[in-house]
CSV table of C-alpha atoms in Angstrom, one decimal:
chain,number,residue,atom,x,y,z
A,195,UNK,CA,1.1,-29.4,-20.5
A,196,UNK,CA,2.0,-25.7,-20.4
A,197,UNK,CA,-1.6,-24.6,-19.7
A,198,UNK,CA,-1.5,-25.4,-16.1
A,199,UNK,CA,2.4,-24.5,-14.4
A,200,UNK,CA,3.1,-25.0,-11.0
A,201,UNK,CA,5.8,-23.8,-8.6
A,202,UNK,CA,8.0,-25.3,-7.6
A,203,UNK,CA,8.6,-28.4,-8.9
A,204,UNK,CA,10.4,-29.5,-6.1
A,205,UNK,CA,10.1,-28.9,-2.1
A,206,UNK,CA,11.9,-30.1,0.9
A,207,UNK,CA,11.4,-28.6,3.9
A,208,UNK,CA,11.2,-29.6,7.5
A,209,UNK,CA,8.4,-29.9,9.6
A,210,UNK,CA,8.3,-26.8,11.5
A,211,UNK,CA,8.6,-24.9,8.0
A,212,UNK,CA,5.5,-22.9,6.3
A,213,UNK,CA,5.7,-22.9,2.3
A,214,UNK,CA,3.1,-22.6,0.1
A,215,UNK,CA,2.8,-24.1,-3.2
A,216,UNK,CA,1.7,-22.4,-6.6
A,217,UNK,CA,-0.7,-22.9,-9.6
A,218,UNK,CA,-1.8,-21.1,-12.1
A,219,UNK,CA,-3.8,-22.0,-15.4
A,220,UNK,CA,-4.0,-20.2,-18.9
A,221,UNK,CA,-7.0,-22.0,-20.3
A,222,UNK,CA,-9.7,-19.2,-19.2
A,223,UNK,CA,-11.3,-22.2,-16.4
A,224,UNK,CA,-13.5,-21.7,-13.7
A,225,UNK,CA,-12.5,-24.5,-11.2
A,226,UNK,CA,-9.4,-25.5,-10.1
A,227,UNK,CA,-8.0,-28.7,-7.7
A,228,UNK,CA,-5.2,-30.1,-5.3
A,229,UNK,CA,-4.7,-33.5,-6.0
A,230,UNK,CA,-2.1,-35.7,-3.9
A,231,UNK,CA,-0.3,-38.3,-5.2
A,232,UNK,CA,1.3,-40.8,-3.2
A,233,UNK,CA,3.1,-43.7,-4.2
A,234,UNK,CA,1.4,-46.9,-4.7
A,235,UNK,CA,-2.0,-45.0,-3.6
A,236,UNK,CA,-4.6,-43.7,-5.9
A,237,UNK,CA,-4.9,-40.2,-6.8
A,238,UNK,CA,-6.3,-38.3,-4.2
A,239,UNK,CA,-8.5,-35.7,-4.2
A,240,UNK,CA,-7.7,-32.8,-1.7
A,241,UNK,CA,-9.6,-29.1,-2.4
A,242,UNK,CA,-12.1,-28.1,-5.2
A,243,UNK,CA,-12.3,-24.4,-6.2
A,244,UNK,CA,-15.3,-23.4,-8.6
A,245,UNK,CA,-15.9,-19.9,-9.3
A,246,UNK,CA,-13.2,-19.1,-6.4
A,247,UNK,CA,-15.4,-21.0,-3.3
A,248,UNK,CA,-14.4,-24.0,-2.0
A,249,UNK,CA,-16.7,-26.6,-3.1
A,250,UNK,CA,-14.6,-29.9,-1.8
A,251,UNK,CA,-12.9,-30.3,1.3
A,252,UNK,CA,-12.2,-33.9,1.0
A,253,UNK,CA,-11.3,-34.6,5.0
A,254,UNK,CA,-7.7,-32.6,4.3
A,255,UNK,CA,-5.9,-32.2,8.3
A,256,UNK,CA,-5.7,-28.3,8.7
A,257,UNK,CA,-2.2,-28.4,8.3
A,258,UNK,CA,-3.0,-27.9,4.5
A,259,UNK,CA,-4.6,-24.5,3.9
A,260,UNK,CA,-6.1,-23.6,0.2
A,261,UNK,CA,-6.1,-20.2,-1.4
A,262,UNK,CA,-8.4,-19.5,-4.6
A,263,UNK,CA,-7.5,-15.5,-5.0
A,264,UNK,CA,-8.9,-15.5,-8.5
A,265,UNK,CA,-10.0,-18.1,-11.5
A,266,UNK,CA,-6.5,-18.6,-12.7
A,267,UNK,CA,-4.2,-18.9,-9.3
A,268,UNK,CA,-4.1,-21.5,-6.7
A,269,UNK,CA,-2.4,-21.7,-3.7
A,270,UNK,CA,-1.7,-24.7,-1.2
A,271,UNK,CA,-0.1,-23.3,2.0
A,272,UNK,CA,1.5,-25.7,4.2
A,273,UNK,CA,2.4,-25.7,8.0
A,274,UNK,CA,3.7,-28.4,10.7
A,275,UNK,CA,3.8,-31.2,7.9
A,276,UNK,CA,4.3,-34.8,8.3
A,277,UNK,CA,6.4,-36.9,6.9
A,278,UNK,CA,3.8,-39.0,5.5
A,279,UNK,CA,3.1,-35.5,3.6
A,280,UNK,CA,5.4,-36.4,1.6
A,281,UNK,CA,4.3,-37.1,-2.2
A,282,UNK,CA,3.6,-35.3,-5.6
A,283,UNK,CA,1.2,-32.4,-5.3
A,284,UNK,CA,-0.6,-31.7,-8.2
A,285,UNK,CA,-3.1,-29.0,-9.3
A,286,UNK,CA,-5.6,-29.3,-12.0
A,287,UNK,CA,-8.5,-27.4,-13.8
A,288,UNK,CA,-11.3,-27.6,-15.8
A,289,UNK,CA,-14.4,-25.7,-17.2
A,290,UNK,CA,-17.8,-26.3,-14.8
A,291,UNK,CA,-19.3,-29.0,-15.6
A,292,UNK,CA,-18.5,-32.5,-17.4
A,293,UNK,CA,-15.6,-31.0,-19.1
A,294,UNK,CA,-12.1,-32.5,-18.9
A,295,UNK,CA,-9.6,-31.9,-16.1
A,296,UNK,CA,-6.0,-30.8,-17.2
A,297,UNK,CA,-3.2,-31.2,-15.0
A,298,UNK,CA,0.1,-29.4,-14.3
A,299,UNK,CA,3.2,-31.2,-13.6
A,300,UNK,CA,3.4,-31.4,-10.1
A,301,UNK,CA,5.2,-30.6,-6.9
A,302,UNK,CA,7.3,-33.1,-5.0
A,303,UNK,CA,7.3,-32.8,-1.5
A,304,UNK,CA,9.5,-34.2,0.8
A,305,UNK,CA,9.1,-34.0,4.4
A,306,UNK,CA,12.2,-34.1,7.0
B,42,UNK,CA,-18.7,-47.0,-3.5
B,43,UNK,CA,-17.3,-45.6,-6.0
B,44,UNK,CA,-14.1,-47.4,-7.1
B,45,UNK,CA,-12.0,-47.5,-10.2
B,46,UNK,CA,-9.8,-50.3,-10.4
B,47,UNK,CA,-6.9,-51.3,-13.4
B,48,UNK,CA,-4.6,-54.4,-13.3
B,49,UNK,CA,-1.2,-52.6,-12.0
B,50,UNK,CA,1.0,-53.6,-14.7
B,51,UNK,CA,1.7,-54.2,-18.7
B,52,UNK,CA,4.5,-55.5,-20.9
B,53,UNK,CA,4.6,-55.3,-24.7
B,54,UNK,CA,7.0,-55.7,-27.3
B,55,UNK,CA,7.3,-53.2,-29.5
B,56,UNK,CA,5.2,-52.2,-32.6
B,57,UNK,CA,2.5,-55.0,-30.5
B,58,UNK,CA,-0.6,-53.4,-29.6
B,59,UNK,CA,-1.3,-52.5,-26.0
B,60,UNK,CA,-4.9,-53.3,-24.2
B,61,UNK,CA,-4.9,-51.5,-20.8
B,62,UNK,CA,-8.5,-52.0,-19.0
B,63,UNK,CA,-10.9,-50.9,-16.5
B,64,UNK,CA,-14.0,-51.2,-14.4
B,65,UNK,CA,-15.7,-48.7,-12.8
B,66,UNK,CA,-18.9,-48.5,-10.4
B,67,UNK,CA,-20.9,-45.7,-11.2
B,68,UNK,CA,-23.2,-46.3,-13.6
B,69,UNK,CA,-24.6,-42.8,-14.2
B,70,UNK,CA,-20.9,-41.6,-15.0
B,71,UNK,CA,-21.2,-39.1,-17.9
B,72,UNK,CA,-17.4,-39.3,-19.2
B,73,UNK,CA,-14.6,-41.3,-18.5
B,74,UNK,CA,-11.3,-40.8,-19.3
B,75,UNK,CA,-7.7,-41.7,-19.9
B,76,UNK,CA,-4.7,-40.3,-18.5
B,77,UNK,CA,-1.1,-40.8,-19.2
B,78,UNK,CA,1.7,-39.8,-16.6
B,79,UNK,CA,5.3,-40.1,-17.7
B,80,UNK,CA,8.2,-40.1,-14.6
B,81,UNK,CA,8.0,-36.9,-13.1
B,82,UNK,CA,5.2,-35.0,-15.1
B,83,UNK,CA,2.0,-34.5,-14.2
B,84,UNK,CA,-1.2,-36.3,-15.9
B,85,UNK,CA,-1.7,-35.9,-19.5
B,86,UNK,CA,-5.2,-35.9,-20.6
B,87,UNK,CA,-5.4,-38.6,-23.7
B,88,UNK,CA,-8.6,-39.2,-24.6
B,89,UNK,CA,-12.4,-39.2,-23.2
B,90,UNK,CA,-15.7,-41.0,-23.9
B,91,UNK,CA,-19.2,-39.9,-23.5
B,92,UNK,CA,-21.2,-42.8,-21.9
B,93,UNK,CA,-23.7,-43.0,-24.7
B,94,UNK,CA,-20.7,-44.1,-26.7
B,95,UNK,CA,-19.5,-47.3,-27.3
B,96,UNK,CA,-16.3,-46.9,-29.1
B,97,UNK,CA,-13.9,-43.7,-29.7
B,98,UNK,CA,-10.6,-43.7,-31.9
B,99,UNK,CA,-8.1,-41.1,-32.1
B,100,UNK,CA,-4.8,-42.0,-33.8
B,101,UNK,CA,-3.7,-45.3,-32.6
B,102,UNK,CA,-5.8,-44.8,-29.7
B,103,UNK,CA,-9.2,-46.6,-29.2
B,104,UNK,CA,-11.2,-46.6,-27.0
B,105,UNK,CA,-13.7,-49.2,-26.0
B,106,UNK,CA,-16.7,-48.9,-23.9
B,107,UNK,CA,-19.1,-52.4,-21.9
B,108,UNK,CA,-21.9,-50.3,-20.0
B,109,UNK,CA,-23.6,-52.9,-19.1
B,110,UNK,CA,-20.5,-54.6,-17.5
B,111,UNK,CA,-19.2,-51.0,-16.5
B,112,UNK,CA,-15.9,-52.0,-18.5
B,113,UNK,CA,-13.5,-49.5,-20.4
B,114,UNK,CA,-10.8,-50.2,-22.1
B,115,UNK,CA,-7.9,-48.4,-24.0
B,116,UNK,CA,-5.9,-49.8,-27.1
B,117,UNK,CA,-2.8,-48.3,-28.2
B,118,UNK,CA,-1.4,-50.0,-31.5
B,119,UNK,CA,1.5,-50.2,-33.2
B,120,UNK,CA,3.1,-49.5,-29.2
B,121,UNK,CA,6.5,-47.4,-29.4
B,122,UNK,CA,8.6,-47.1,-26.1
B,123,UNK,CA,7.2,-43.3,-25.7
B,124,UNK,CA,4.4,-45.0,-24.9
B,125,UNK,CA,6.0,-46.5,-21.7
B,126,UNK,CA,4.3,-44.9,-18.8
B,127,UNK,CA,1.8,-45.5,-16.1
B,128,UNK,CA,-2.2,-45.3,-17.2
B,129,UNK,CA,-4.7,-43.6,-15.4
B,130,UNK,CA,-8.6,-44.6,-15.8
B,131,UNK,CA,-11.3,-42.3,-14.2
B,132,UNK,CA,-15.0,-41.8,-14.1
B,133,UNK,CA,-17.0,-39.1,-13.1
B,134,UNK,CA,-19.0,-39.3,-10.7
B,135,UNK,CA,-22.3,-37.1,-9.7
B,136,UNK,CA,-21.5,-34.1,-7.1
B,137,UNK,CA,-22.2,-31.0,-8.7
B,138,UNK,CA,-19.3,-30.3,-9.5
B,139,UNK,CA,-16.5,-32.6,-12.4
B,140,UNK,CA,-15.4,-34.9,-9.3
B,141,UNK,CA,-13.2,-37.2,-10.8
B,142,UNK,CA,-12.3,-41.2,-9.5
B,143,UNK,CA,-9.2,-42.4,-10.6
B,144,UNK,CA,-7.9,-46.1,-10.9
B,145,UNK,CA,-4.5,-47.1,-8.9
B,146,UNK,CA,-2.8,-46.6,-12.9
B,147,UNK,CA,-1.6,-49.2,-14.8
B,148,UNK,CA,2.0,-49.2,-15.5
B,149,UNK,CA,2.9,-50.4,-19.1
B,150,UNK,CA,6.4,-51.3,-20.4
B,151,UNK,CA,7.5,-51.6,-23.9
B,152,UNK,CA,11.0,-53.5,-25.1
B,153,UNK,CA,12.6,-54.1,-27.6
């Protein structure tokens, strides 16, 4: 799925480190999501963006910080992780309304 | 609540078909949807339904949908080990905005 890329594909940092992670989509969408994905847990929804405001803020600890600067970029700034932070984060997006999500290919985070 | 729920695993032999199923809980979902995740990619969007639907077929994909039981299911035949990954189910559900539920994924193995 090229239409959604994120960066990097792969994190480790320790828990004292600030990173942010990247999206950006090339389908011409108007709302744009953080998933997390742990293992052997459902898929997890963490921020909605539609038209660039936050319309979801599904109970995320404020260690996670979203950035929505326009339609097709999406940030996920992290600070003083967990280790339980650890997991793939992925970031999705999808025309308002019933329209179908698409999904880039992920980050994995690990915590030390 | 809303909930999405899959059996967690699936073995087939090749050229077999596959029958990977669902339940879901909200009945005024508009679309639900299928999702394929190979290791270490993101979600791949494979097919959809509209819930005045009650069947969709797309290759050797089909797609069967029980409102009244709130069941969906997807068949892949003729199965081919590409096909080996893990199977996501989800459901819209009502928010204002396309808030997805997804099921825990259903992991399906083809051999030889």
């Amino acid at each position: 799925e090229t239409g959604v890329t994120q960066t990097p594909r792969h994190l480790v940092m320790g828990m004292t480190n600030k990173k942010s992670l990247k999206c950006e989509q090339h389908l011409g969408h108007n709302a744009m999501y953080w998933y997390k994905q742990s293992a052997k847990k459902p898929l997890e929804l963490m921020f909605v963006y539609s038209l660039e405001e936050r319309v979801e803020n599904n109970s995320v600890p404020s260690r996670f910080s979203p950035e929505c600067p326009n339609s097709s970029h999406l940030f996920l700034h992290l600070h003083t992780l967990q280790p339980e932070d650890s997991a793939l984060y992925l970031c999705a997006s999808s025309q308002q309304g019933n329209q179908p999500q698409h999904f880039g290919d992920g980050t994995r985070l690990s915590i030390l | 609540g809303e909930d999405v729920e899959q059996s967690l695993f699936l073995s087939v032999r090749e050229g077999d078909s596959s029958v990977i199923n669902c339940t879901y809980t909200d009945s005024s979902s508009t679309y639900l949807y299928w999702y394929k995740q190979e290791p270490g990619a993101g979600l791949q969007l494979l097919t959809y339904i509209f819930s005045n639907m009650d069947m969709k077929q797309d290759q050797r994909l089909t797609v069967l949908l029980n409102k009244k039981d709130k069941h969906l299911s997807l068949r892949i035949a003729d199965t081919q080990t590409g096909d080996s990954a893990i199977y996501f189910c989800a459901e819209t559900v009502s928010g204002g905005y396309n808030k997805l539920i997804f099921g825990a994924g259903t992991r399906l193995a083809v051999h030889p």
